[in-house]
PDB file of C-alpha atoms in Angstrom:
ATOM      1  CA  UNK W   1     190.618  48.221 121.078  1.00 54.00           C
ATOM      2  CA  UNK W   2     187.938  50.615 122.313  1.00 55.00           C
ATOM      3  CA  UNK W   3     189.196  50.278 125.892  1.00 58.00           C
ATOM      4  CA  UNK W   4     192.762  50.975 124.780  1.00 68.00           C
ATOM      5  CA  UNK W   5     191.556  54.078 122.935  1.00 68.00           C
ATOM      6  CA  UNK W   6     189.815  55.380 126.040  1.00 68.00           C
ATOM      7  CA  UNK W   7     192.915  54.703 128.152  1.00 73.00           C
ATOM      8  CA  UNK W   8     195.058  56.811 125.817  1.00 71.00           C
ATOM      9  CA  UNK W   9     192.601  59.712 125.963  1.00 74.00           C
ATOM     10  CA  UNK W  10     192.542  59.564 129.764  1.00 71.00           C
ATOM     11  CA  UNK W  11     196.362  59.409 129.873  1.00 75.00           C
ATOM     12  CA  UNK W  12     196.710  62.479 127.623  1.00 75.00           C
ATOM     13  CA  UNK W  13     194.108  64.332 129.687  1.00 70.00           C
ATOM     14  CA  UNK W  14     195.904  63.544 132.957  1.00 73.00           C
ATOM     15  CA  UNK W  15     199.276  64.665 131.566  1.00 78.00           C
ATOM     16  CA  UNK W  16     197.761  67.978 130.407  1.00 76.00           C
ATOM     17  CA  UNK W  17     196.029  68.363 133.777  1.00 73.00           C
ATOM     18  CA  UNK W  18     199.244  67.690 135.694  1.00 76.00           C
ATOM     19  CA  UNK W  19     201.114  70.233 133.565  1.00 80.00           C
ATOM     20  CA  UNK W  20     198.461  72.879 134.194  1.00 74.00           C
ATOM     21  CA  UNK W  21     198.528  72.118 137.924  1.00 77.00           C
ATOM     22  CA  UNK W  22     202.297  72.618 138.036  1.00 76.00           C
ATOM     23  CA  UNK W  23     202.060  75.886 136.094  1.00 77.00           C
ATOM     24  CA  UNK W  24     199.386  77.165 138.463  1.00 77.00           C
ATOM     25  CA  UNK W  25     200.673  75.742 141.747  1.00 79.00           C
ATOM     26  CA  UNK W  26     199.876  78.825 143.849  1.00 83.00           C
ATOM     27  CA  UNK W  27     196.321  79.029 142.535  1.00 84.00           C
ATOM     28  CA  UNK W  28     195.801  75.297 143.098  1.00 85.00           C
ATOM     29  CA  UNK W  29     197.172  75.395 146.649  1.00 86.00           C
ATOM     30  CA  UNK W  30     194.978  78.372 147.531  1.00 88.00           C
ATOM     31  CA  UNK W  31     191.830  76.682 146.214  1.00 87.00           C
ATOM     32  CA  UNK W  32     192.626  73.366 147.902  1.00 87.00           C
ATOM     33  CA  UNK W  33     192.887  75.143 151.263  1.00 89.00           C
ATOM     34  CA  UNK W  34     189.631  77.067 150.669  1.00 86.00           C
ATOM     35  CA  UNK W  35     187.728  73.978 149.547  1.00 86.00           C
ATOM     36  CA  UNK W  36     189.079  71.858 152.395  1.00 89.00           C
ATOM     37  CA  UNK W  37     187.940  74.477 154.894  1.00 88.00           C
ATOM     38  CA  UNK W  38     184.474  74.508 153.279  1.00 80.00           C
ATOM     39  CA  UNK W  39     184.272  70.713 153.412  1.00 84.00           C
ATOM     40  CA  UNK W  40     185.397  70.439 157.042  1.00 85.00           C
ATOM     41  CA  UNK W  41     183.193  73.234 158.365  1.00 80.00           C
ATOM     42  CA  UNK W  42     180.031  72.771 156.258  1.00 72.00           C
ATOM     43  CA  UNK W  43     179.767  69.264 154.803  1.00 76.00           C
ATOM     44  CA  UNK W  44     181.654  66.812 156.997  1.00 81.00           C
ATOM     45  CA  UNK W  45     180.056  67.446 160.448  1.00 76.00           C
ATOM     46  CA  UNK W  46     176.442  66.776 159.472  1.00 68.00           C
ATOM     47  CA  UNK W  47     176.925  64.097 156.803  1.00 78.00           C
ATOM     48  CA  UNK W  48     179.440  62.026 158.806  1.00 82.00           C
ATOM     49  CA  UNK W  49     177.071  61.727 161.764  1.00 81.00           C
ATOM     50  CA  UNK W  50     174.069  60.870 159.584  1.00 79.00           C
ATOM     51  CA  UNK W  51     175.951  58.235 157.550  1.00 80.00           C
ATOM     52  CA  UNK W  52     177.350  56.626 160.714  1.00 84.00           C
ATOM     53  CA  UNK W  53     173.982  56.455 162.482  1.00 82.00           C
ATOM     54  CA  UNK W  54     172.211  55.139 159.373  1.00 78.00           C
ATOM     55  CA  UNK W  55     174.765  52.323 159.047  1.00 77.00           C
ATOM     56  CA  UNK W  56     174.197  51.425 162.706  1.00 80.00           C
ATOM     57  CA  UNK W  57     170.427  51.383 162.164  1.00 75.00           C
ATOM     58  CA  UNK W  58     170.805  48.961 159.258  1.00 71.00           C
ATOM     59  CA  UNK W  59     173.282  46.744 161.147  1.00 71.00           C
ATOM     60  CA  UNK W  60     170.912  46.560 164.106  1.00 68.00           C
ATOM     61  CA  UNK W  61     168.099  45.414 161.809  1.00 63.00           C
ATOM     62  CA  UNK W  62     165.970  48.513 162.304  1.00 65.00           C
ATOM     63  CA  UNK W  63     164.590  47.731 158.852  1.00 61.00           C
ATOM     64  CA  UNK W  64     162.978  44.528 160.134  1.00 60.00           C
ATOM     65  CA  UNK W  65     161.831  46.077 163.413  1.00 62.00           C
ATOM     66  CA  UNK W  66     160.067  49.162 162.067  1.00 60.00           C
ATOM     67  CA  UNK W  67     159.296  48.359 158.427  1.00 59.00           C
ATOM     68  CA  UNK W  68     159.041  44.646 157.677  1.00 55.00           C
ATOM     69  CA  UNK W  69     157.204  43.709 160.902  1.00 57.00           C
ATOM     70  CA  UNK W  70     154.674  46.489 160.216  1.00 55.00           C
ATOM     71  CA  UNK W  71     154.322  45.310 156.603  1.00 55.00           C
ATOM     72  CA  UNK W  72     156.088  48.361 155.220  1.00 59.00           C
ATOM     73  CA  UNK W  73     158.720  47.901 152.486  1.00 65.00           C
ATOM     74  CA  UNK W  74     162.364  48.586 153.290  1.00 69.00           C
ATOM     75  CA  UNK W  75     162.294  51.112 150.459  1.00 77.00           C
ATOM     76  CA  UNK W  76     160.526  53.496 152.844  1.00 79.00           C
ATOM     77  CA  UNK W  77     163.720  53.665 154.883  1.00 78.00           C
ATOM     78  CA  UNK W  78     165.800  54.583 151.828  1.00 83.00           C
ATOM     79  CA  UNK W  79     163.418  57.355 150.782  1.00 84.00           C
ATOM     80  CA  UNK W  80     163.174  58.867 154.273  1.00 82.00           C
ATOM     81  CA  UNK W  81     166.921  58.733 154.985  1.00 81.00           C
ATOM     82  CA  UNK W  82     167.954  60.046 151.557  1.00 86.00           C
ATOM     83  CA  UNK W  83     165.494  62.933 151.989  1.00 84.00           C
ATOM     84  CA  UNK W  84     167.181  63.838 155.267  1.00 80.00           C
ATOM     85  CA  UNK W  85     170.783  63.169 154.270  1.00 80.00           C
ATOM     86  CA  UNK W  86     170.993  64.504 150.732  1.00 80.00           C
ATOM     87  CA  UNK W  87     173.120  62.966 147.995  1.00 82.00           C
ATOM     88  CA  UNK W  88     174.950  60.659 147.535  1.00 85.00           C
ATOM     89  CA  UNK W  89     173.187  58.958 150.462  1.00 85.00           C
ATOM     90  CA  UNK W  90     170.429  57.403 148.317  1.00 88.00           C
ATOM     91  CA  UNK W  91     172.690  55.037 146.344  1.00 90.00           C
ATOM     92  CA  UNK W  92     174.690  54.358 149.524  1.00 88.00           C
ATOM     93  CA  UNK W  93     171.598  53.151 151.434  1.00 87.00           C
ATOM     94  CA  UNK W  94     170.275  51.271 148.400  1.00 91.00           C
ATOM     95  CA  UNK W  95     173.588  49.456 148.022  1.00 90.00           C
ATOM     96  CA  UNK W  96     173.660  48.527 151.724  1.00 84.00           C
ATOM     97  CA  UNK W  97     170.089  47.206 151.779  1.00 85.00           C
ATOM     98  CA  UNK W  98     170.617  45.266 148.547  1.00 88.00           C
ATOM     99  CA  UNK W  99     173.791  43.631 149.845  1.00 85.00           C
ATOM    100  CA  UNK W 100     171.981  42.654 153.063  1.00 80.00           C
ATOM    101  CA  UNK W 101     169.102  41.167 151.013  1.00 82.00           C
ATOM    102  CA  UNK W 102     166.440  43.607 152.242  1.00 81.00           C
ATOM    103  CA  UNK W 103     165.525  44.602 148.673  1.00 85.00           C
ATOM    104  CA  UNK W 104     165.706  42.804 145.329  1.00 87.00           C
ATOM    105  CA  UNK W 105     167.959  43.879 142.477  1.00 90.00           C
ATOM    106  CA  UNK W 106     164.953  45.049 140.466  1.00 90.00           C
ATOM    107  CA  UNK W 107     163.702  47.198 143.330  1.00 89.00           C
ATOM    108  CA  UNK W 108     167.193  48.550 144.001  1.00 91.00           C
ATOM    109  CA  UNK W 109     167.564  49.700 140.383  1.00 93.00           C
ATOM    110  CA  UNK W 110     164.111  51.285 140.554  1.00 92.00           C
ATOM    111  CA  UNK W 111     165.102  53.188 143.695  1.00 92.00           C
ATOM    112  CA  UNK W 112     168.289  54.405 142.015  1.00 93.00           C
ATOM    113  CA  UNK W 113     166.203  56.213 139.410  1.00 92.00           C
ATOM    114  CA  UNK W 114     164.556  58.584 141.899  1.00 92.00           C
ATOM    115  CA  UNK W 115     166.251  58.456 145.355  1.00 91.00           C
ATOM    116  CA  UNK W 116     168.362  61.523 144.652  1.00 90.00           C
ATOM    117  CA  UNK W 117     167.271  64.244 147.047  1.00 89.00           C
ATOM    118  CA  UNK W 118     169.250  67.395 147.910  1.00 87.00           C
ATOM    119  CA  UNK W 119     170.141  68.206 151.489  1.00 81.00           C
ATOM    120  CA  UNK W 120     167.313  70.509 152.716  1.00 83.00           C
ATOM    121  CA  UNK W 121     169.774  72.374 154.975  1.00 77.00           C
ATOM    122  CA  UNK W 122     171.932  73.264 151.969  1.00 78.00           C
ATOM    123  CA  UNK W 123     168.952  74.426 149.918  1.00 85.00           C
ATOM    124  CA  UNK W 124     167.330  76.502 152.663  1.00 84.00           C
ATOM    125  CA  UNK W 125     170.586  77.669 154.225  1.00 80.00           C
ATOM    126  CA  UNK W 126     172.716  78.532 151.181  1.00 81.00           C
ATOM    127  CA  UNK W 127     170.442  79.189 148.201  1.00 87.00           C
ATOM    128  CA  UNK W 128     168.538  82.156 149.735  1.00 88.00           C
ATOM    129  CA  UNK W 129     171.873  83.992 149.931  1.00 85.00           C
ATOM    130  CA  UNK W 130     172.632  83.223 146.273  1.00 86.00           C
ATOM    131  CA  UNK W 131     169.151  84.017 144.958  1.00 88.00           C
ATOM    132  CA  UNK W 132     168.341  86.811 147.444  1.00 87.00           C
ATOM    133  CA  UNK W 133     165.017  85.061 147.973  1.00 89.00           C
ATOM    134  CA  UNK W 134     163.993  82.342 150.402  1.00 90.00           C
ATOM    135  CA  UNK W 135     160.736  81.794 148.470  1.00 93.00           C
ATOM    136  CA  UNK W 136     162.649  80.868 145.308  1.00 93.00           C
ATOM    137  CA  UNK W 137     164.877  78.518 147.307  1.00 93.00           C
ATOM    138  CA  UNK W 138     161.795  76.793 148.748  1.00 93.00           C
ATOM    139  CA  UNK W 139     160.305  76.484 145.251  1.00 94.00           C
ATOM    140  CA  UNK W 140     163.542  74.896 144.015  1.00 94.00           C
ATOM    141  CA  UNK W 141     163.424  72.398 146.883  1.00 93.00           C
ATOM    142  CA  UNK W 142     159.763  71.622 146.142  1.00 95.00           C
ATOM    143  CA  UNK W 143     160.542  71.127 142.445  1.00 95.00           C
ATOM    144  CA  UNK W 144     163.451  68.753 143.093  1.00 95.00           C
ATOM    145  CA  UNK W 145     161.596  66.638 145.653  1.00 94.00           C
ATOM    146  CA  UNK W 146     158.323  66.587 143.694  1.00 94.00           C
ATOM    147  CA  UNK W 147     160.018  65.484 140.469  1.00 95.00           C
ATOM    148  CA  UNK W 148     161.600  62.475 142.181  1.00 93.00           C
ATOM    149  CA  UNK W 149     158.369  61.525 143.945  1.00 92.00           C
ATOM    150  CA  UNK W 150     156.473  61.781 140.647  1.00 93.00           C
ATOM    151  CA  UNK W 151     159.149  59.656 138.974  1.00 92.00           C
ATOM    152  CA  UNK W 152     158.706  57.019 141.686  1.00 89.00           C
ATOM    153  CA  UNK W 153     155.012  56.731 140.774  1.00 88.00           C
ATOM    154  CA  UNK W 154     155.775  56.604 137.060  1.00 86.00           C
ATOM    155  CA  UNK W 155     158.275  53.816 137.720  1.00 81.00           C
ATOM    156  CA  UNK W 156     156.213  52.001 140.337  1.00 77.00           C
ATOM    157  CA  UNK W 157     157.031  48.394 141.143  1.00 69.00           C
ATOM    158  CA  UNK W 158     153.859  46.300 141.027  1.00 60.00           C
ATOM    159  CA  UNK W 159     155.525  43.377 142.763  1.00 58.00           C
ATOM    160  CA  UNK W 160     155.033  43.614 146.534  1.00 55.00           C
ATOM    161  CA  UNK W 161     158.105  41.702 147.509  1.00 53.00           C
ATOM    162  CA  UNK W 162     159.502  41.970 151.033  1.00 53.00           C
ATOM    163  CA  UNK W 163     162.758  40.153 151.564  1.00 51.00           C
ATOM    164  CA  UNK W 164     164.167  39.238 154.938  1.00 56.00           C
ATOM    165  CA  UNK W 165     167.830  39.596 155.727  1.00 54.00           C
ATOM    166  CA  UNK W 166     169.810  36.729 157.207  1.00 55.00           C
ATOM    167  CA  UNK W 167     172.385  39.175 158.507  1.00 58.00           C
ATOM    168  CA  UNK W 168     173.729  38.389 161.985  1.00 60.00           C
ATOM    169  CA  UNK W 169     173.681  41.322 164.415  1.00 65.00           C
ATOM    170  CA  UNK W 170     177.223  42.127 165.536  1.00 69.00           C
ATOM    171  CA  UNK W 171     178.181  43.493 168.983  1.00 76.00           C
ATOM    172  CA  UNK W 172     177.755  47.260 169.298  1.00 75.00           C
ATOM    173  CA  UNK W 173     181.509  47.935 169.474  1.00 76.00           C
ATOM    174  CA  UNK W 174     182.118  46.135 166.175  1.00 81.00           C
ATOM    175  CA  UNK W 175     179.026  47.638 164.520  1.00 80.00           C
ATOM    176  CA  UNK W 176     180.096  51.138 165.574  1.00 84.00           C
ATOM    177  CA  UNK W 177     183.641  50.606 164.266  1.00 86.00           C
ATOM    178  CA  UNK W 178     182.304  49.294 160.945  1.00 84.00           C
ATOM    179  CA  UNK W 179     179.848  52.189 160.659  1.00 84.00           C
ATOM    180  CA  UNK W 180     182.572  54.769 161.345  1.00 88.00           C
ATOM    181  CA  UNK W 181     184.971  53.185 158.837  1.00 89.00           C
ATOM    182  CA  UNK W 182     182.225  52.982 156.204  1.00 84.00           C
ATOM    183  CA  UNK W 183     181.232  56.615 156.789  1.00 86.00           C
ATOM    184  CA  UNK W 184     184.828  57.845 156.683  1.00 89.00           C
ATOM    185  CA  UNK W 185     185.480  55.955 153.434  1.00 87.00           C
ATOM    186  CA  UNK W 186     182.473  57.640 151.879  1.00 85.00           C
ATOM    187  CA  UNK W 187     183.585  61.055 153.188  1.00 88.00           C
ATOM    188  CA  UNK W 188     187.062  60.565 151.724  1.00 90.00           C
ATOM    189  CA  UNK W 189     185.512  59.556 148.405  1.00 88.00           C
ATOM    190  CA  UNK W 190     183.267  62.642 148.425  1.00 88.00           C
ATOM    191  CA  UNK W 191     186.103  64.994 149.397  1.00 90.00           C
ATOM    192  CA  UNK W 192     188.598  63.495 146.956  1.00 89.00           C
ATOM    193  CA  UNK W 193     186.356  63.456 143.891  1.00 90.00           C
ATOM    194  CA  UNK W 194     184.880  66.875 144.688  1.00 88.00           C
ATOM    195  CA  UNK W 195     188.249  68.593 145.008  1.00 89.00           C
ATOM    196  CA  UNK W 196     189.694  66.790 141.966  1.00 88.00           C
ATOM    197  CA  UNK W 197     186.929  67.996 139.649  1.00 89.00           C
ATOM    198  CA  UNK W 198     186.686  71.363 141.388  1.00 89.00           C
ATOM    199  CA  UNK W 199     190.343  72.047 140.552  1.00 87.00           C
ATOM    200  CA  UNK W 200     189.674  71.168 136.912  1.00 88.00           C
ATOM    201  CA  UNK W 201     186.934  73.805 136.808  1.00 88.00           C
ATOM    202  CA  UNK W 202     189.308  76.284 138.499  1.00 88.00           C
ATOM    203  CA  UNK W 203     191.957  75.709 135.818  1.00 86.00           C
ATOM    204  CA  UNK W 204     189.431  76.066 132.978  1.00 86.00           C
ATOM    205  CA  UNK W 205     187.720  79.198 134.300  1.00 86.00           C
ATOM    206  CA  UNK W 206     191.050  80.864 135.045  1.00 84.00           C
ATOM    207  CA  UNK W 207     192.442  80.051 131.599  1.00 81.00           C
ATOM    208  CA  UNK W 208     189.615  81.491 129.488  1.00 84.00           C
ATOM    209  CA  UNK W 209     187.346  84.516 129.661  1.00 85.00           C
ATOM    210  CA  UNK W 210     183.711  83.496 130.003  1.00 86.00           C
ATOM    211  CA  UNK W 211     180.351  85.099 130.598  1.00 90.00           C
ATOM    212  CA  UNK W 212     178.774  84.618 134.056  1.00 90.00           C
ATOM    213  CA  UNK W 213     176.378  82.016 132.641  1.00 92.00           C
ATOM    214  CA  UNK W 214     179.124  79.938 130.990  1.00 92.00           C
ATOM    215  CA  UNK W 215     181.232  80.285 134.135  1.00 92.00           C
ATOM    216  CA  UNK W 216     178.363  78.871 136.222  1.00 92.00           C
ATOM    217  CA  UNK W 217     177.713  76.062 133.723  1.00 92.00           C
ATOM    218  CA  UNK W 218     181.371  74.991 133.750  1.00 92.00           C
ATOM    219  CA  UNK W 219     181.471  74.933 137.534  1.00 91.00           C
ATOM    220  CA  UNK W 220     178.139  73.090 137.709  1.00 91.00           C
ATOM    221  CA  UNK W 221     179.429  70.448 135.303  1.00 91.00           C
ATOM    222  CA  UNK W 222     182.413  69.595 137.484  1.00 90.00           C
ATOM    223  CA  UNK W 223     181.434  70.377 141.073  1.00 87.00           C
ATOM    224  CA  UNK W 224     178.069  70.279 142.838  1.00 83.00           C
ATOM    225  CA  UNK W 225     178.998  72.836 145.496  1.00 80.00           C
ATOM    226  CA  UNK W 226     180.838  75.435 143.430  1.00 82.00           C
ATOM    227  CA  UNK W 227     178.235  75.267 140.654  1.00 85.00           C
ATOM    228  CA  UNK W 228     175.268  76.741 142.536  1.00 87.00           C
ATOM    229  CA  UNK W 229     177.514  79.248 144.337  1.00 86.00           C
ATOM    230  CA  UNK W 230     178.900  80.593 141.048  1.00 89.00           C
ATOM    231  CA  UNK W 231     175.418  81.430 139.722  1.00 91.00           C
ATOM    232  CA  UNK W 232     175.388  84.537 141.942  1.00 87.00           C
ATOM    233  CA  UNK W 233     177.130  86.393 139.100  1.00 87.00           C
ATOM    234  CA  UNK W 234     174.174  85.868 136.732  1.00 91.00           C
ATOM    235  CA  UNK W 235     171.753  88.850 136.620  1.00 90.00           C
ATOM    236  CA  UNK W 236     168.586  86.825 135.936  1.00 91.00           C
ATOM    237  CA  UNK W 237     167.193  84.960 138.970  1.00 91.00           C
ATOM    238  CA  UNK W 238     165.231  82.643 136.657  1.00 93.00           C
ATOM    239  CA  UNK W 239     168.399  81.612 134.795  1.00 93.00           C
ATOM    240  CA  UNK W 240     170.211  81.141 138.117  1.00 93.00           C
ATOM    241  CA  UNK W 241     167.384  78.937 139.385  1.00 94.00           C
ATOM    242  CA  UNK W 242     167.272  76.722 136.280  1.00 94.00           C
ATOM    243  CA  UNK W 243     171.043  76.181 136.343  1.00 94.00           C
ATOM    244  CA  UNK W 244     170.892  75.325 140.044  1.00 94.00           C
ATOM    245  CA  UNK W 245     168.011  72.881 139.501  1.00 95.00           C
ATOM    246  CA  UNK W 246     169.801  71.227 136.580  1.00 94.00           C
ATOM    247  CA  UNK W 247     173.047  71.006 138.533  1.00 92.00           C
ATOM    248  CA  UNK W 248     171.471  69.511 141.639  1.00 93.00           C
ATOM    249  CA  UNK W 249     169.188  67.142 139.752  1.00 93.00           C
ATOM    250  CA  UNK W 250     171.683  65.837 137.183  1.00 91.00           C
ATOM    251  CA  UNK W 251     174.597  65.856 139.584  1.00 86.00           C
ATOM    252  CA  UNK W 252     178.093  67.002 138.687  1.00 88.00           C
ATOM    253  CA  UNK W 253     180.853  64.801 137.275  1.00 90.00           C
ATOM    254  CA  UNK W 254     182.264  64.457 140.781  1.00 90.00           C
ATOM    255  CA  UNK W 255     178.942  63.200 142.157  1.00 91.00           C
ATOM    256  CA  UNK W 256     178.422  60.756 139.298  1.00 92.00           C
ATOM    257  CA  UNK W 257     181.896  59.314 139.890  1.00 91.00           C
ATOM    258  CA  UNK W 258     180.953  58.869 143.551  1.00 91.00           C
ATOM    259  CA  UNK W 259     177.763  57.030 142.564  1.00 93.00           C
ATOM    260  CA  UNK W 260     179.631  54.713 140.188  1.00 91.00           C
ATOM    261  CA  UNK W 261     182.169  53.971 142.907  1.00 90.00           C
ATOM    262  CA  UNK W 262     179.433  53.197 145.483  1.00 90.00           C
ATOM    263  CA  UNK W 263     177.717  50.819 143.050  1.00 91.00           C
ATOM    264  CA  UNK W 264     180.957  49.166 141.883  1.00 88.00           C
ATOM    265  CA  UNK W 265     180.789  46.436 144.559  1.00 84.00           C
ATOM    266  CA  UNK W 266     177.294  45.423 143.471  1.00 88.00           C
ATOM    267  CA  UNK W 267     175.524  44.282 140.303  1.00 87.00           C
ATOM    268  CA  UNK W 268     173.280  47.361 140.361  1.00 91.00           C
ATOM    269  CA  UNK W 269     172.977  49.485 137.227  1.00 88.00           C
ATOM    270  CA  UNK W 270     174.434  52.993 137.027  1.00 91.00           C
ATOM    271  CA  UNK W 271     172.298  53.448 133.896  1.00 91.00           C
ATOM    272  CA  UNK W 272     169.176  53.344 136.078  1.00 91.00           C
ATOM    273  CA  UNK W 273     170.556  56.270 138.069  1.00 93.00           C
ATOM    274  CA  UNK W 274     171.547  58.451 135.107  1.00 93.00           C
ATOM    275  CA  UNK W 275     168.313  57.730 133.208  1.00 93.00           C
ATOM    276  CA  UNK W 276     166.330  58.781 136.258  1.00 93.00           C
ATOM    277  CA  UNK W 277     168.406  61.953 136.571  1.00 94.00           C
ATOM    278  CA  UNK W 278     167.644  63.037 133.009  1.00 94.00           C
ATOM    279  CA  UNK W 279     163.895  62.462 133.359  1.00 94.00           C
ATOM    280  CA  UNK W 280     163.766  64.005 136.843  1.00 94.00           C
ATOM    281  CA  UNK W 281     165.640  67.119 135.679  1.00 95.00           C
ATOM    282  CA  UNK W 282     163.125  67.749 132.912  1.00 95.00           C
ATOM    283  CA  UNK W 283     160.205  67.251 135.325  1.00 95.00           C
ATOM    284  CA  UNK W 284     161.721  69.473 138.033  1.00 96.00           C
ATOM    285  CA  UNK W 285     162.324  72.360 135.598  1.00 96.00           C
ATOM    286  CA  UNK W 286     158.723  72.108 134.351  1.00 96.00           C
ATOM    287  CA  UNK W 287     157.380  72.100 137.932  1.00 96.00           C
ATOM    288  CA  UNK W 288     159.534  75.086 138.842  1.00 96.00           C
ATOM    289  CA  UNK W 289     158.385  77.089 135.823  1.00 95.00           C
ATOM    290  CA  UNK W 290     154.761  76.351 136.754  1.00 94.00           C
ATOM    291  CA  UNK W 291     155.167  77.603 140.339  1.00 92.00           C
ATOM    292  CA  UNK W 292     157.744  80.355 139.707  1.00 87.00           C
TER     293      UNK W 292
END
């Protein structure tokens, strides 16, 4: 009964959304083109290469070679790669390592709570232009990374369990093909969900008059890229910074849908991810206010 109720709500929402899209076809087309250009020129080039190489590293048992043989947990790989790649790479790597039996389910769920790091290139390359201050952008990056690291200590796993994968190494040609397909699937998921929710925010913000702060909050709720960019209209740098931190730490609806989709093929808990996001957001805001 509850499921049927939810289905009806979703159906009504989609019908309303479709109607609004048709009534604003020119606006929608314009924004799709702009967003697609942003995705192709800014997001796809770096993330595609990183996701492809990381999949190859896992397939070629780099985890065993550099971590397990040196008595380092495979979790180190997830933390390092998610720090470099940005989200949603953390859950992607966690899911891969769990499926290949490099980490236990308990450890995978623990990692989900804090392996949510922003792309440093985005923070240091884009935020200084929005905030008119590179120092503030660096402080935001420090706050986001520190909060997740602190959360990892608060949720530390006392069991020192190192699993060994029984995965057979495939020939390079097959491994490369699989890595490319996997990376492209993730890119399509990211692009599709981002643009779907971005267009919802476009419809809402073009249908009602809002203050700059509400405008930024609406965009941050639906889309992780448009959210931070839209804070440039807010006079207060402190308010801009807090909205950006909250947006990046909690993740937009589009990002959370991506995470749920990545975890759908496993028994891992999405609740671990969202619980970690709430706690980490609170911690990151406190850290930022202390160093602001």
